[in-house]
């Protein structure tokens, strides 16, 4: 069973059944709950969308993006909204390093600077106290992907 914070939406699922109970009404679902090797698998899209979330599957990267309504609104602002607001949202995104090892701050790394190209919110550089730099690009899914980094202390890219 799961529900929204305010209990306006209550959902009950049973293992192996392709029906769910949503606020007392029976609803057909594509996949039922499965218990396998001590793990419980639930229909992510059904649960997310029933609770009002936005769901997008990226088949190429085998990745699912789930956003709350608030996060979806922030995504829309990031991609098409006010530049100042979009930049503030971009700086709060999780930073995905890809194959690059994360640079670790140390003692004295207490300030950061951010640089955006003029008129843009989807590309930026984070300056970590002048010791290391990371260049990020926000992709179409709204993820900040690190494309380049430089560590001034170790002199490595």
Short mmCIF file of C-alpha atoms in Angstrom, two decimals:
data_model
loop_
_atom_site.label_atom_id
_atom_site.label_comp_id
_atom_site.label_asym_id
_atom_site.label_seq_id
_atom_site.Cartn_x
_atom_site.Cartn_y
_atom_site.Cartn_z
CA UNK A 1 0.00 0.00 0.00
CA UNK A 2 1.13 3.56 -0.68
CA UNK A 3 -0.47 6.99 -0.52
CA UNK A 4 0.08 10.70 -0.98
CA UNK A 5 1.16 12.79 2.01
CA UNK A 6 -2.36 14.12 2.46
CA UNK A 7 -3.93 10.65 1.96
CA UNK A 8 -6.04 11.91 -0.96
CA UNK A 9 -4.76 9.04 -3.09
CA UNK A 10 -4.59 5.58 -1.52
CA UNK A 11 -3.31 2.63 -3.58
CA UNK A 12 -3.21 -1.05 -2.70
CA UNK A 13 -1.30 -3.62 -4.74
CA UNK A 14 -1.12 -7.40 -4.28
CA UNK A 15 1.66 -9.67 -5.43
CA UNK A 16 0.98 -11.29 -8.79
CA UNK A 17 -2.21 -9.35 -9.52
CA UNK A 18 -2.61 -7.08 -12.53
CA UNK A 19 -5.17 -4.95 -10.75
CA UNK A 20 -4.72 -2.23 -8.19
CA UNK A 21 -7.15 -0.60 -5.80
CA UNK A 22 -7.06 3.20 -6.13
CA UNK A 23 -9.25 5.01 -3.60
CA UNK A 24 -11.54 1.96 -3.45
CA UNK A 25 -11.81 1.46 -7.23
CA UNK A 26 -10.30 -1.45 -9.14
CA UNK A 27 -7.83 -0.37 -11.85
CA UNK A 28 -6.05 -2.58 -14.42
CA UNK A 29 -2.25 -2.31 -14.50
CA UNK A 30 0.34 -3.53 -17.01
CA UNK A 31 2.56 -5.32 -14.50
CA UNK A 32 1.88 -6.70 -11.05
CA UNK A 33 4.04 -6.75 -7.94
CA UNK A 34 6.74 -9.44 -8.05
CA UNK A 35 8.84 -10.83 -5.18
CA UNK A 36 12.07 -12.38 -6.42
CA UNK A 37 15.19 -13.36 -4.49
CA UNK A 38 14.13 -11.32 -1.47
CA UNK A 39 13.42 -8.18 -3.50
CA UNK A 40 10.03 -6.65 -4.26
CA UNK A 41 9.48 -5.14 -7.70
CA UNK A 42 6.61 -2.71 -8.20
CA UNK A 43 5.20 -1.04 -11.35
CA UNK A 44 7.12 2.25 -11.19
CA UNK A 45 5.25 4.08 -13.96
CA UNK A 46 1.84 3.19 -12.53
CA UNK A 47 2.75 4.24 -9.00
CA UNK A 48 4.45 7.46 -10.11
CA UNK A 49 1.71 8.60 -12.47
CA UNK A 50 -1.04 7.66 -10.01
CA UNK A 51 0.60 9.96 -7.47
CA UNK A 52 0.74 12.76 -10.06
CA UNK A 53 4.38 12.48 -11.10
CA UNK A 54 5.84 12.91 -14.58
CA UNK A 55 7.59 9.80 -15.95
CA UNK A 56 9.90 9.51 -18.94
CA UNK A 57 11.85 6.44 -20.04
CA UNK A 58 15.13 6.86 -21.92
CA UNK A 59 15.59 3.56 -23.75
CA UNK A 60 19.04 4.51 -25.08
CA UNK A 61 20.52 4.89 -21.59
CA UNK A 62 18.04 2.50 -19.92
CA UNK A 63 17.12 5.28 -17.48
CA UNK A 64 13.80 6.39 -16.00
CA UNK A 65 13.23 10.00 -14.97
CA UNK A 66 10.49 10.55 -12.38
CA UNK A 67 9.59 14.10 -11.37
CA UNK A 68 7.07 15.41 -8.89
CA UNK A 69 4.75 18.12 -10.24
CA UNK A 70 6.98 20.76 -8.59
CA UNK A 71 10.13 19.25 -10.09
CA UNK A 72 8.43 19.09 -13.51
CA UNK A 73 7.58 22.80 -13.27
CA UNK A 74 11.23 23.52 -12.39
CA UNK A 75 12.31 21.45 -15.41
CA UNK A 76 10.04 23.52 -17.67
CA UNK A 77 11.50 26.73 -16.20
CA UNK A 78 15.02 25.38 -16.65
CA UNK A 79 14.43 24.57 -20.31
CA UNK A 80 12.17 27.45 -21.37
CA UNK A 81 11.63 29.92 -18.54
CA UNK A 82 13.11 33.02 -16.98
CA UNK A 83 16.92 33.03 -17.31
CA UNK A 84 17.65 33.98 -13.69
CA UNK A 85 15.28 31.33 -12.31
CA UNK A 86 16.64 28.74 -14.78
CA UNK A 87 20.22 29.39 -13.64
CA UNK A 88 19.22 28.99 -9.98
CA UNK A 89 17.58 25.66 -10.81
CA UNK A 90 20.61 24.52 -12.87
CA UNK A 91 22.94 25.05 -9.91
CA UNK A 92 20.74 22.81 -7.70
CA UNK A 93 20.75 19.87 -10.13
CA UNK A 94 22.54 16.69 -9.12
CA UNK A 95 25.96 16.68 -10.75
CA UNK A 96 26.61 13.56 -12.79
CA UNK A 97 30.28 12.86 -13.36
CA UNK A 98 30.03 10.16 -16.00
CA UNK A 99 33.47 8.57 -16.27
CA UNK A 100 35.27 11.46 -14.56
CA UNK A 101 36.36 10.86 -10.95
CA UNK A 102 34.85 13.30 -8.47
CA UNK A 103 37.19 15.99 -7.26
CA UNK A 104 37.17 16.22 -3.48
CA UNK A 105 37.36 19.54 -1.70
CA UNK A 106 39.59 19.86 1.33
CA UNK A 107 40.43 22.33 4.03
CA UNK A 108 40.03 25.89 2.83
CA UNK A 109 37.57 25.03 0.06
CA UNK A 110 34.82 27.22 1.43
CA UNK A 111 33.69 29.28 -1.52
CA UNK A 112 32.42 28.52 -4.97
CA UNK A 113 31.94 30.59 -8.09
CA UNK A 114 29.63 29.93 -10.97
CA UNK A 115 30.00 31.15 -14.53
CA UNK A 116 27.33 30.90 -17.23
CA UNK A 117 27.81 31.91 -20.87
CA UNK A 118 25.90 35.11 -21.61
CA UNK A 119 22.17 34.45 -22.01
CA UNK A 120 22.42 30.74 -21.16
CA UNK A 121 21.35 28.50 -18.29
CA UNK A 122 22.20 25.04 -19.64
CA UNK A 123 26.00 25.31 -19.57
CA UNK A 124 28.08 26.46 -16.62
CA UNK A 125 31.43 26.22 -14.85
CA UNK A 126 31.77 25.65 -11.12
CA UNK A 127 34.96 27.13 -9.62
CA UNK A 128 35.79 25.49 -6.30
CA UNK A 129 37.84 28.16 -4.49
CA UNK A 130 40.21 28.39 -7.45
CA UNK A 131 41.49 24.85 -6.79
CA UNK A 132 39.36 22.91 -9.23
CA UNK A 133 36.87 23.59 -11.98
CA UNK A 134 34.07 21.57 -13.52
CA UNK A 135 32.29 22.32 -16.78
CA UNK A 136 28.68 21.06 -16.94
CA UNK A 137 26.05 20.83 -19.64
CA UNK A 138 22.40 20.23 -18.81
CA UNK A 139 20.98 17.58 -21.13
CA UNK A 140 17.43 17.27 -22.50
CA UNK A 141 16.44 15.22 -19.44
CA UNK A 142 17.44 18.05 -17.12
CA UNK A 143 20.57 16.34 -15.76
CA UNK A 144 23.81 18.30 -15.22
CA UNK A 145 26.52 16.19 -16.86
CA UNK A 146 30.17 16.99 -16.12
CA UNK A 147 31.97 17.28 -19.46
CA UNK A 148 35.36 18.49 -18.25
CA UNK A 149 37.23 19.09 -15.01
CA UNK A 150 40.56 20.50 -13.96
CA UNK A 151 42.30 20.07 -10.60
CA UNK A 152 44.78 22.96 -10.14
CA UNK A 153 46.45 21.36 -7.08
CA UNK A 154 47.29 18.05 -8.80
CA UNK A 155 47.60 19.73 -12.21
CA UNK A 156 45.32 17.20 -13.88
CA UNK A 157 42.46 17.32 -16.34
#
